[in-house]
Amino acid sequence: MEKSIESIWKKGFLESDALVAPTVNNLYNQKSKLITDRLKRMFKINLYAIVVMAVGAWVGYALLGVPLAGLFIFLLLMGVFALAVKQGKSLNELDHGLSSYEYIKTFNQWIHSIIAKNVKVMRFFYPLVFLASMAPIWYAFEKGEITGKLLSENPDIPLLFGIPVIALATVLAIMLLMVIFGGKIYRWDVNMVYGATFRKLDRLVSDMEELRK
């Protein structure tokens, strides 16, 4: 893979007989390699972070007395990890037979395609994680710690499975909002971590396309 990557940068993105080709090629090849290498490092760090969060959630929720909720979040996060690894492997298919311009353009398209696919997944990921995160509160309700206090102050509160109906309705409403706005939440999350680098990549592709004209 490293050999194919190096050959991409050596090919450049302008015709070799162009007057400014050597200088411009070197400049944009360096920029291209710098940005793509940085994004790949960030992707790897993100994978490690997912694993750490998955294990941390399982251990943390087990300590709170709801190990099944922790296991559920662990499995959800590991599912995201598996998806990210699979998507990362597809990036290797972009490395062969491309000039630096073609590679950086295809790389940019690949990123936007991956984000669009992940939006569909995250619309359901966020609500499920939120539901599992409520487990300690449900556990407290089940033990009667919260319900007993509420009933002593408001004996007419309607309950369902020992939980105030208004609490269940609130959780369901929040989950529905997460399904509706999950894509925007994910894009905001991605933009917070990768936004600056993605914008640099977009500008680089635009500059290279403009010069090729």
CSV table of C-alpha atoms in Angstrom, one decimal:
chain,number,residue,atom,x,y,z
A,1,MET,CA,0.0,0.0,0.0
A,2,GLU,CA,2.8,2.4,0.9
A,3,LYS,CA,4.4,1.8,-2.5
A,4,SER,CA,1.2,2.6,-4.3
A,5,ILE,CA,0.7,5.7,-2.2
A,6,GLU,CA,4.2,7.0,-3.0
A,7,SER,CA,3.7,6.4,-6.7
A,8,ILE,CA,0.5,8.4,-6.6
A,9,TRP,CA,2.3,11.5,-5.2
A,10,LYS,CA,5.1,11.1,-7.8
A,11,LYS,CA,2.6,11.1,-10.7
A,12,GLY,CA,1.4,14.6,-9.7
A,13,PHE,CA,-1.8,16.1,-11.0
A,14,LEU,CA,-0.7,18.3,-13.9
A,15,GLU,CA,0.8,17.3,-17.2
A,16,SER,CA,4.6,17.1,-17.0
A,17,ASP,CA,5.1,19.4,-19.9
A,18,ALA,CA,3.2,22.3,-18.3
A,19,LEU,CA,5.4,25.3,-17.6
A,20,VAL,CA,4.6,25.4,-13.9
A,21,ALA,CA,4.1,21.6,-13.4
A,22,PRO,CA,7.2,20.7,-11.3
A,23,THR,CA,6.7,23.4,-8.7
A,24,VAL,CA,2.9,23.2,-8.6
A,25,ASN,CA,3.0,19.4,-8.5
A,26,ASN,CA,5.4,19.4,-5.6
A,27,LEU,CA,3.3,21.9,-3.7
A,28,TYR,CA,0.0,20.2,-4.1
A,29,ASN,CA,1.4,16.7,-3.7
A,30,GLN,CA,2.8,17.7,-0.3
A,31,LYS,CA,-0.5,19.2,0.7
A,32,SER,CA,-2.4,16.2,-0.5
A,33,LYS,CA,-0.2,13.7,1.3
A,34,LEU,CA,-0.3,15.8,4.5
A,35,ILE,CA,-4.1,16.0,4.6
A,36,THR,CA,-4.7,12.4,3.7
A,37,ASP,CA,-2.1,11.1,6.2
A,38,ARG,CA,-3.6,13.3,8.9
A,39,LEU,CA,-7.1,12.0,8.3
A,40,LYS,CA,-6.0,8.4,8.3
A,41,ARG,CA,-4.3,9.0,11.6
A,42,MET,CA,-7.4,10.6,13.0
A,43,PHE,CA,-9.5,7.6,11.7
A,44,LYS,CA,-7.2,5.2,13.6
A,45,ILE,CA,-7.4,7.2,16.8
A,46,ASN,CA,-11.2,7.2,16.5
A,47,LEU,CA,-11.2,3.4,16.3
A,48,TYR,CA,-9.1,3.2,19.5
A,49,ALA,CA,-11.5,5.7,21.2
A,50,ILE,CA,-14.5,3.6,20.2
A,51,VAL,CA,-13.0,0.5,21.8
A,52,VAL,CA,-12.1,2.4,25.0
A,53,MET,CA,-15.6,3.8,25.3
A,54,ALA,CA,-17.1,0.4,24.7
A,55,VAL,CA,-15.1,-1.3,27.4
A,56,GLY,CA,-15.6,1.7,29.7
A,57,ALA,CA,-19.3,1.7,29.3
A,58,TRP,CA,-19.5,-2.1,30.0
A,59,VAL,CA,-17.4,-1.7,33.2
A,60,GLY,CA,-19.1,1.5,34.3
A,61,TYR,CA,-22.6,0.3,34.0
A,62,ALA,CA,-21.7,-3.0,35.6
A,63,LEU,CA,-20.5,-1.0,38.6
A,64,LEU,CA,-23.8,0.8,38.6
A,65,GLY,CA,-25.6,-2.5,38.9
A,66,VAL,CA,-26.9,-2.7,35.3
A,67,PRO,CA,-24.3,-4.9,33.5
A,68,LEU,CA,-26.8,-5.8,30.7
A,69,ALA,CA,-27.2,-2.2,29.8
A,70,GLY,CA,-23.4,-1.9,29.7
A,71,LEU,CA,-23.1,-5.0,27.5
A,72,PHE,CA,-25.8,-3.6,25.2
A,73,ILE,CA,-23.9,-0.3,24.7
A,74,PHE,CA,-20.6,-2.3,24.3
A,75,LEU,CA,-22.2,-4.3,21.5
A,76,LEU,CA,-23.6,-1.2,19.8
A,77,LEU,CA,-20.2,0.5,19.9
A,78,MET,CA,-18.4,-2.6,18.7
A,79,GLY,CA,-20.9,-2.7,15.8
A,80,VAL,CA,-19.8,0.9,15.0
A,81,PHE,CA,-16.2,-0.2,15.3
A,82,ALA,CA,-16.7,-3.1,12.9
A,83,LEU,CA,-18.4,-0.8,10.4
A,84,ALA,CA,-15.6,1.7,10.6
A,85,VAL,CA,-13.0,-1.0,10.1
A,86,LYS,CA,-14.9,-2.3,7.0
A,87,GLN,CA,-15.1,1.2,5.6
A,88,GLY,CA,-11.4,1.7,6.3
A,89,LYS,CA,-10.5,-1.4,4.3
A,90,SER,CA,-12.5,0.0,1.3
A,91,LEU,CA,-10.1,2.9,1.3
A,92,ASN,CA,-7.3,0.6,0.2
A,93,GLU,CA,-9.1,0.1,-3.1
A,94,LEU,CA,-8.4,3.8,-4.0
A,95,ASP,CA,-4.6,3.4,-4.0
A,96,HIS,CA,-3.9,1.8,-7.3
A,97,GLY,CA,-3.3,3.4,-10.7
A,98,LEU,CA,-4.2,7.0,-9.7
A,99,SER,CA,-2.5,10.3,-10.0
A,100,SER,CA,-2.3,12.5,-6.9
A,101,TYR,CA,-5.2,14.6,-8.2
A,102,GLU,CA,-7.3,11.6,-9.0
A,103,TYR,CA,-6.5,10.1,-5.6
A,104,ILE,CA,-7.3,13.2,-3.5
A,105,LYS,CA,-10.5,13.7,-5.5
A,106,THR,CA,-11.6,10.1,-5.0
A,107,PHE,CA,-10.5,10.2,-1.4
A,108,ASN,CA,-12.8,13.2,-0.8
A,109,GLN,CA,-15.7,11.5,-2.6
A,110,TRP,CA,-15.1,8.4,-0.4
A,111,ILE,CA,-15.3,10.5,2.8
A,112,HIS,CA,-18.6,12.2,1.8
A,113,SER,CA,-20.0,8.8,0.7
A,114,ILE,CA,-19.1,7.2,4.1
A,115,ILE,CA,-20.6,10.1,6.0
A,116,ALA,CA,-23.8,9.8,4.0
A,117,LYS,CA,-24.0,6.0,4.8
A,118,ASN,CA,-23.2,6.5,8.5
A,119,VAL,CA,-26.0,9.1,8.8
A,120,LYS,CA,-28.5,6.3,8.2
A,121,VAL,CA,-26.9,4.1,10.9
A,122,MET,CA,-26.5,6.8,13.5
A,123,ARG,CA,-30.2,7.8,13.3
A,124,PHE,CA,-30.9,4.6,15.2
A,125,PHE,CA,-27.6,4.3,17.1
A,126,TYR,CA,-28.1,7.4,19.2
A,127,PRO,CA,-31.6,6.6,20.4
A,128,LEU,CA,-30.5,3.0,21.4
A,129,VAL,CA,-27.5,4.3,23.3
A,130,PHE,CA,-29.7,6.9,25.0
A,131,LEU,CA,-32.3,4.2,26.0
A,132,ALA,CA,-29.5,2.0,27.4
A,133,SER,CA,-28.1,4.9,29.3
A,134,MET,CA,-31.4,5.3,31.1
A,135,ALA,CA,-30.9,1.8,32.7
A,136,PRO,CA,-29.5,3.1,36.0
A,137,ILE,CA,-32.6,5.3,36.4
A,138,TRP,CA,-34.9,2.5,35.6
A,139,TYR,CA,-33.0,0.3,38.1
A,140,ALA,CA,-33.6,3.0,40.7
A,141,PHE,CA,-37.3,3.1,39.9
A,142,GLU,CA,-37.5,-0.7,40.0
A,143,LYS,CA,-35.9,-0.7,43.5
A,144,GLY,CA,-38.5,1.8,44.5
A,145,GLU,CA,-36.0,4.5,45.5
A,146,ILE,CA,-37.4,7.2,43.3
A,147,THR,CA,-41.0,5.9,42.9
A,148,GLY,CA,-41.6,5.8,46.7
A,149,LYS,CA,-40.5,9.4,47.1
A,150,LEU,CA,-42.6,10.6,44.2
A,151,LEU,CA,-45.7,8.7,45.4
A,152,SER,CA,-45.3,10.1,48.9
A,153,GLU,CA,-45.5,13.6,47.5
A,154,ASN,CA,-47.9,12.9,44.6
A,155,PRO,CA,-49.9,9.8,45.3
A,156,ASP,CA,-52.0,10.2,42.1
A,157,ILE,CA,-49.1,9.9,39.7
A,158,PRO,CA,-49.9,7.2,37.0
A,159,LEU,CA,-47.4,4.4,36.8
A,160,LEU,CA,-46.6,1.8,34.2
A,161,PHE,CA,-44.4,-1.1,35.2
A,162,GLY,CA,-43.6,0.8,38.4
A,163,ILE,CA,-42.3,3.9,36.4
A,164,PRO,CA,-44.2,7.2,36.1
A,165,VAL,CA,-45.9,7.4,32.7
A,166,ILE,CA,-44.6,10.9,32.3
A,167,ALA,CA,-41.0,9.6,32.6
A,168,LEU,CA,-41.6,6.9,30.0
A,169,ALA,CA,-43.3,9.5,27.7
A,170,THR,CA,-40.3,11.8,28.0
A,171,VAL,CA,-37.8,9.1,27.2
A,172,LEU,CA,-39.8,8.0,24.1
A,173,ALA,CA,-40.2,11.6,23.0
A,174,ILE,CA,-36.4,12.2,23.2
A,175,MET,CA,-35.8,8.9,21.3
A,176,LEU,CA,-38.1,10.0,18.6
A,177,LEU,CA,-36.3,13.4,18.3
A,178,MET,CA,-33.0,11.5,18.1
A,179,VAL,CA,-34.4,9.4,15.2
A,180,ILE,CA,-35.6,12.5,13.4
A,181,PHE,CA,-32.4,14.6,14.1
A,182,GLY,CA,-29.9,11.7,14.4
A,183,GLY,CA,-28.3,12.5,11.1
A,184,LYS,CA,-27.8,16.2,12.0
A,185,ILE,CA,-26.4,15.1,15.4
A,186,TYR,CA,-23.9,12.8,13.7
A,187,ARG,CA,-22.9,15.5,11.2
A,188,TRP,CA,-22.4,17.9,14.0
A,189,ASP,CA,-20.3,15.3,15.9
A,190,VAL,CA,-18.2,14.6,12.8
A,191,ASN,CA,-17.7,18.3,12.0
A,192,MET,CA,-16.6,19.0,15.6
A,193,VAL,CA,-13.8,16.4,15.2
A,194,TYR,CA,-12.9,16.5,11.5
A,195,GLY,CA,-14.5,19.7,10.3
A,196,ALA,CA,-11.4,21.8,9.9
A,197,THR,CA,-9.5,19.1,8.1
A,198,PHE,CA,-12.5,18.3,5.8
A,199,ARG,CA,-12.7,21.9,4.8
A,200,LYS,CA,-9.0,22.0,4.0
A,201,LEU,CA,-9.5,18.9,1.8
A,202,ASP,CA,-12.5,20.5,0.0
A,203,ARG,CA,-10.5,23.6,-0.6
A,204,LEU,CA,-7.5,21.6,-1.9
A,205,VAL,CA,-9.6,19.7,-4.4
A,206,SER,CA,-11.2,22.9,-5.6
A,207,ASP,CA,-7.8,24.6,-6.0
A,208,MET,CA,-6.5,21.6,-7.9
A,209,GLU,CA,-9.5,21.5,-10.2
A,210,GLU,CA,-9.2,25.2,-10.9
A,211,LEU,CA,-5.5,24.9,-11.8
A,212,ARG,CA,-6.2,22.0,-14.1
A,213,LYS,CA,-8.6,24.2,-16.1
